[in-house]
Short mmCIF file of C-alpha atoms in Angstrom, two decimals:
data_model
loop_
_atom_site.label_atom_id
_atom_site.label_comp_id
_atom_site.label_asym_id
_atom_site.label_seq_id
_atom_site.Cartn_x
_atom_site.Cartn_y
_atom_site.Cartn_z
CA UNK A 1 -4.32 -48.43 -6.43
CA UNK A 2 -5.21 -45.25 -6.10
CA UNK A 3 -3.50 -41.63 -5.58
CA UNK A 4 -5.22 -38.85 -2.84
CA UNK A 5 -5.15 -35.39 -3.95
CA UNK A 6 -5.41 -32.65 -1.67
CA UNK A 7 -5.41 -28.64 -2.66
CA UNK A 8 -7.80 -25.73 -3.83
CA UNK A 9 -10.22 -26.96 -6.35
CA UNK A 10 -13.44 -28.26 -6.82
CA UNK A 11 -13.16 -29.81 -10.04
CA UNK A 12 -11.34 -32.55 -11.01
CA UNK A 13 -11.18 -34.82 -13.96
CA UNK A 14 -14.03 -33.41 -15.15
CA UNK A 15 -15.70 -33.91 -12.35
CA UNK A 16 -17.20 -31.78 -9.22
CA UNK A 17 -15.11 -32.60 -5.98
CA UNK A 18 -13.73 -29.95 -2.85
CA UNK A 19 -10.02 -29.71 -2.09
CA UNK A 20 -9.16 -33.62 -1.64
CA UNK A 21 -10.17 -36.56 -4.24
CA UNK A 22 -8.77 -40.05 -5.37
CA UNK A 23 -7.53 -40.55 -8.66
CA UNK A 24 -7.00 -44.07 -9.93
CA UNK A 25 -3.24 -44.10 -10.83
CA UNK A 26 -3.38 -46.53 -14.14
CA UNK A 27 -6.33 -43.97 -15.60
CA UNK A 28 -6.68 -41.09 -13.86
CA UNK A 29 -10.00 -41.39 -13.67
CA UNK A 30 -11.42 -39.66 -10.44
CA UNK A 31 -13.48 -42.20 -8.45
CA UNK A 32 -16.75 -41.22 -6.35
CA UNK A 33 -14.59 -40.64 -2.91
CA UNK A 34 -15.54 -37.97 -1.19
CA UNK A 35 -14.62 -37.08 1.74
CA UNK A 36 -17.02 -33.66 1.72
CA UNK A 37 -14.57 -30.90 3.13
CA UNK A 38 -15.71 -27.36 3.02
CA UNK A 39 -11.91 -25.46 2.71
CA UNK A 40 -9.05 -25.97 1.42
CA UNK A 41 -6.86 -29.48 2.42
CA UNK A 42 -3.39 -28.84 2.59
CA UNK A 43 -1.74 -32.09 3.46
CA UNK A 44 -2.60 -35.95 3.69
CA UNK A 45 -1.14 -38.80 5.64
CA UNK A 46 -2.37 -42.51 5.89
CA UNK A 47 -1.93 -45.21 8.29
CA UNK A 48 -3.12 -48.39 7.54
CA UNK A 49 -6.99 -47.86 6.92
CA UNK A 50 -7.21 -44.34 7.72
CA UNK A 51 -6.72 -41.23 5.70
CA UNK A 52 -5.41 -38.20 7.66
CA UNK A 53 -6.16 -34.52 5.84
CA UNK A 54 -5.06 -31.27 7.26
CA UNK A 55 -5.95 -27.79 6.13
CA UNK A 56 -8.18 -24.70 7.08
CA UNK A 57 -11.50 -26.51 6.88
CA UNK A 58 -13.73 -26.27 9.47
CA UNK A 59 -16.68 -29.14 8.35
CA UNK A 60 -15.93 -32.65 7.35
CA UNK A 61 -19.04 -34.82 5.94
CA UNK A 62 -21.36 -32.59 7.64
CA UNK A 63 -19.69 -32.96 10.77
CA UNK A 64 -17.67 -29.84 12.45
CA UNK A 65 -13.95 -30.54 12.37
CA UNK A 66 -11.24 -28.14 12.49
CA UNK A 67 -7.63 -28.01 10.69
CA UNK A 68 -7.57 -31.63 11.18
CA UNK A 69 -9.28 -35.11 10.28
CA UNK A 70 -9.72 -38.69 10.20
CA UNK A 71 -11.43 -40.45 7.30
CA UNK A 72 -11.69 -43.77 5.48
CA UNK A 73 -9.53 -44.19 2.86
CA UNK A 74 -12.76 -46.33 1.12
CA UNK A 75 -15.49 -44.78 1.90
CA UNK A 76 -14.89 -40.92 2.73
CA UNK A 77 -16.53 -41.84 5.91
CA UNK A 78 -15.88 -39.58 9.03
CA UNK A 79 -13.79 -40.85 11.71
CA UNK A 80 -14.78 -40.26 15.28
CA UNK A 81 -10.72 -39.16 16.16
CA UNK A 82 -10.95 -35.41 16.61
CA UNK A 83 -7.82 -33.43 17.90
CA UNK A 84 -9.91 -30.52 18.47
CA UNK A 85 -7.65 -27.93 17.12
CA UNK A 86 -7.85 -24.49 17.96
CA UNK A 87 -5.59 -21.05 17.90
CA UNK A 88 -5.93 -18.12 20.55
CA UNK A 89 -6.64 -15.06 20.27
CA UNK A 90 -8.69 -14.70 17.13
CA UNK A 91 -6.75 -13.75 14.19
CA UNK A 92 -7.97 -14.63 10.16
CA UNK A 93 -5.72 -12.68 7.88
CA UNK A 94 -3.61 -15.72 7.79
CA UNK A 95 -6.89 -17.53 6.34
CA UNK A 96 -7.44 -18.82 10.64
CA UNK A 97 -6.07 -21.78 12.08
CA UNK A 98 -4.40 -24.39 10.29
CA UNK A 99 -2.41 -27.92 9.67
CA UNK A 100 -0.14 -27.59 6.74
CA UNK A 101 2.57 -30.80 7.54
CA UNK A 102 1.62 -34.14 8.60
CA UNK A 103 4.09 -36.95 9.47
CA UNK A 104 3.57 -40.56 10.58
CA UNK A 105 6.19 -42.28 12.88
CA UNK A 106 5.29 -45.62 14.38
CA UNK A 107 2.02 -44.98 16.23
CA UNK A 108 2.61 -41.16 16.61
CA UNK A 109 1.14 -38.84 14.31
CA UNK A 110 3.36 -34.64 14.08
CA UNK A 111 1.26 -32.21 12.86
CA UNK A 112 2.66 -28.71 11.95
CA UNK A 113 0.51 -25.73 11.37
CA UNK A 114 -0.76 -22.45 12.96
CA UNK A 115 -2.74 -23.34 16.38
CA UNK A 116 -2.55 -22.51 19.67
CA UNK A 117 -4.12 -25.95 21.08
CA UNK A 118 -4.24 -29.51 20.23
CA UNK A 119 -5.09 -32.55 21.24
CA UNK A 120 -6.41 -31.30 24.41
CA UNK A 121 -2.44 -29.46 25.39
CA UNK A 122 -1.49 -25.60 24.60
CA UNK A 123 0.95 -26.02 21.68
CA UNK A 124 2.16 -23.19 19.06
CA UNK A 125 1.74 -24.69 16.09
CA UNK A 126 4.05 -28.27 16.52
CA UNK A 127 3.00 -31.40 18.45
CA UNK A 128 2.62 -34.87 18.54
CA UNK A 129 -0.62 -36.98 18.28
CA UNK A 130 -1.43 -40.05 19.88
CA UNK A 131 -2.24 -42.25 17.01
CA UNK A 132 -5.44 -44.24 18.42
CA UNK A 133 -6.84 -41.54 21.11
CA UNK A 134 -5.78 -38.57 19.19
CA UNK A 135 -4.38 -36.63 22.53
CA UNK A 136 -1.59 -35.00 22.69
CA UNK A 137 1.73 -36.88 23.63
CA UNK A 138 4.36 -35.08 26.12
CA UNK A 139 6.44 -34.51 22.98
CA UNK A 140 6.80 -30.29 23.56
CA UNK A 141 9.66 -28.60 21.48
CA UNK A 142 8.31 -25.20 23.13
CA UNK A 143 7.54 -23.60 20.27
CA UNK A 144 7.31 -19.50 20.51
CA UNK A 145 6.46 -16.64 18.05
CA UNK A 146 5.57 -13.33 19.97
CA UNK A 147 2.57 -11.92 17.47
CA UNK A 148 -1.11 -12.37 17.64
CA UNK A 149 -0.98 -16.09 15.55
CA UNK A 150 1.26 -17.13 17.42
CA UNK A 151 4.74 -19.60 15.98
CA UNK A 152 3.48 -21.31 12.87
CA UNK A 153 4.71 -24.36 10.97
CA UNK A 154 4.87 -24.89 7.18
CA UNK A 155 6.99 -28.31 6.58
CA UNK A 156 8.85 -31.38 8.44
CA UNK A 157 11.57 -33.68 7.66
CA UNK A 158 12.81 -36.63 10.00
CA UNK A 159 16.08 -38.69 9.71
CA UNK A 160 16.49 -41.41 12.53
CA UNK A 161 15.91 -39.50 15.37
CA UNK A 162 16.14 -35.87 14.14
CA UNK A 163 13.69 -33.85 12.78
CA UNK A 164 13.97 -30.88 10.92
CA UNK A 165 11.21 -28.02 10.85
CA UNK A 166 10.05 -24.74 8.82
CA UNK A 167 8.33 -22.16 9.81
CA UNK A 168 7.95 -19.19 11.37
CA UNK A 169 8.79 -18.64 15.06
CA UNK A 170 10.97 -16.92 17.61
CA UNK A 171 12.48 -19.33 19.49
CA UNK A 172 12.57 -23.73 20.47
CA UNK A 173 13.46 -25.66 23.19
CA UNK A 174 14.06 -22.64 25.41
CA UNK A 175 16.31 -20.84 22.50
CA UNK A 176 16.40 -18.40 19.66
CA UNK A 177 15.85 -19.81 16.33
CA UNK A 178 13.62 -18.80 13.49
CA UNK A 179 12.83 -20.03 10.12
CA UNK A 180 14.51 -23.25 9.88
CA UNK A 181 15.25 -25.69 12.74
CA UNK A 182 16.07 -29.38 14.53
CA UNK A 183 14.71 -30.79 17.49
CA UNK A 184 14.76 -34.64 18.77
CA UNK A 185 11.75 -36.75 17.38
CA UNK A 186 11.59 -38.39 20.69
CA UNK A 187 12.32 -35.90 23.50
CA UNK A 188 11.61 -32.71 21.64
CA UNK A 189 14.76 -31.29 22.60
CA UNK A 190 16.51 -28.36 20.42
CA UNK A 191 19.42 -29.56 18.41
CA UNK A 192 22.66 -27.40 17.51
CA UNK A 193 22.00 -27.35 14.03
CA UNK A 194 21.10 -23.79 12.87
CA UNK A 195 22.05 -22.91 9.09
CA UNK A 196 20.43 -19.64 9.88
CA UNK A 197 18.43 -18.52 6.89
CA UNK A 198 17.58 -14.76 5.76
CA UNK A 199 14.01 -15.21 5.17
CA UNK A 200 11.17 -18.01 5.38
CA UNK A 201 11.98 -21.55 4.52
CA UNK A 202 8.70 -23.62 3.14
CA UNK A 203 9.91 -26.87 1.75
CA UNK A 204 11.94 -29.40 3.04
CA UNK A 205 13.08 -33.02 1.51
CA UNK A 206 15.82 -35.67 2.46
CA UNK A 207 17.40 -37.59 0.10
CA UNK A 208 20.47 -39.49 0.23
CA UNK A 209 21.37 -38.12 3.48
CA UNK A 210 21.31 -34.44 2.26
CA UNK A 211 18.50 -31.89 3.34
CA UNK A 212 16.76 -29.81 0.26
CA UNK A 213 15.44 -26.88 1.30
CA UNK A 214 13.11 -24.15 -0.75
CA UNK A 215 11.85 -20.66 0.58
CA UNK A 216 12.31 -17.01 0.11
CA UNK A 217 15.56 -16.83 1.14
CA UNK A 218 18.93 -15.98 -0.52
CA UNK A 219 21.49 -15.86 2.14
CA UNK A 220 22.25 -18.93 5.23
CA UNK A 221 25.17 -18.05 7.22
CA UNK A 222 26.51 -21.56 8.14
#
């Protein structure tokens, strides 16, 4: 078996590999994978016999790509599947467009990040990919930030049919909400839930039915 690593590196093990390499897990031996991105991979996801990275790259094998990729979990092979991410207007102190959080559910694929369009729909930063065709679903939770890049997402948590999302943004589903929120996995629709934190939230995790939740804030009003 072996475990995908994804960051900001190009050394590993001793050996030379870019932001995302696999690691046999008895060893730790770095294997000859490579998946040849040219930035920095942020997040990884895999269904089945595909390998899903997301991160600020722009190439993939050679091959333009942007934010987001498909790639054989064997081989480091290319997939065809291309979202064909992009973010409106042109901004890059943020480091440009970007998918930081990727999370599988049954045939759809929720990427958050910073980008503008996806999947061939206008989204800020949160949407829903068609597994096989890589198009965007109707899933919309209206994201909104009002400044140049636009709402941006940094993490994602699900529990049945709720899932919760970090970031930074004005408003969802029609309402104000910033930093931390819930919408339905299905519909896309704003939940009630609003702990209502002082400052950026970056991590989330479930466990045993309680949400953890890690940022720069000291203060959450409910």
């Amino acid at each position: 078996p072996l475990v995908y690593v994804a960051g900001d590196f190009n050394v590993i093990g001793g050996q030379s590999r870019s932001y995302v390499a696999a690691v046999e897990r008895a060893t730790g031996r770095v294997t000859t994978w490579d998946a040849g991105v040219d930035r920095e991979v942020l997040t990884l996801a895999r269904y089945d016999t595909t390998l899903f990275l997301g991160g600020f790259f722009e190439n993939v094998g050679g091959v333009a790509r942007s934010c987001l990729a498909a790639v054989s979990p064997v081989t480091g092979t290319l997939f065809p599947w291309d979202a064909a991410i992009s973010r409106q207007p042109f901004y890059s102190l943020d480091g440009g467009p970007h998918v930081s959080g990727l999370l599988i559910v049954n045939d759809t694929l929720f990427v958050a990040g910073s980008f503008t369009s996806i999947g061939g729909k206008s989204r800020q930063g949160l949407a829903a990919l068609d597994l096989g065709t890589a198009l965007s679903t109707a899933w919309d939770p209206r994201a909104v930030r009002n400044v140049r890049s636009r709402a941006s997402f940094w993490a994602m948590a699900k529990s049945g049919d709720t899932l919760f999302v970090a970031g930074a943004f004005d408003s969802l589903g029609g309402g104000p909400r910033s930093w931390i929120a819930a919408v339905s996995a299905s519909t896309g629709a704003r939940l009630d839930w609003d702990p209502s934190p002082n400052h950026g939230v970056w991590a989330l995790a479930l466990q045993g039915g309680v949400l953890y939740v890690g940022g720069l804030f000291n203060d959450m009003s409910s």
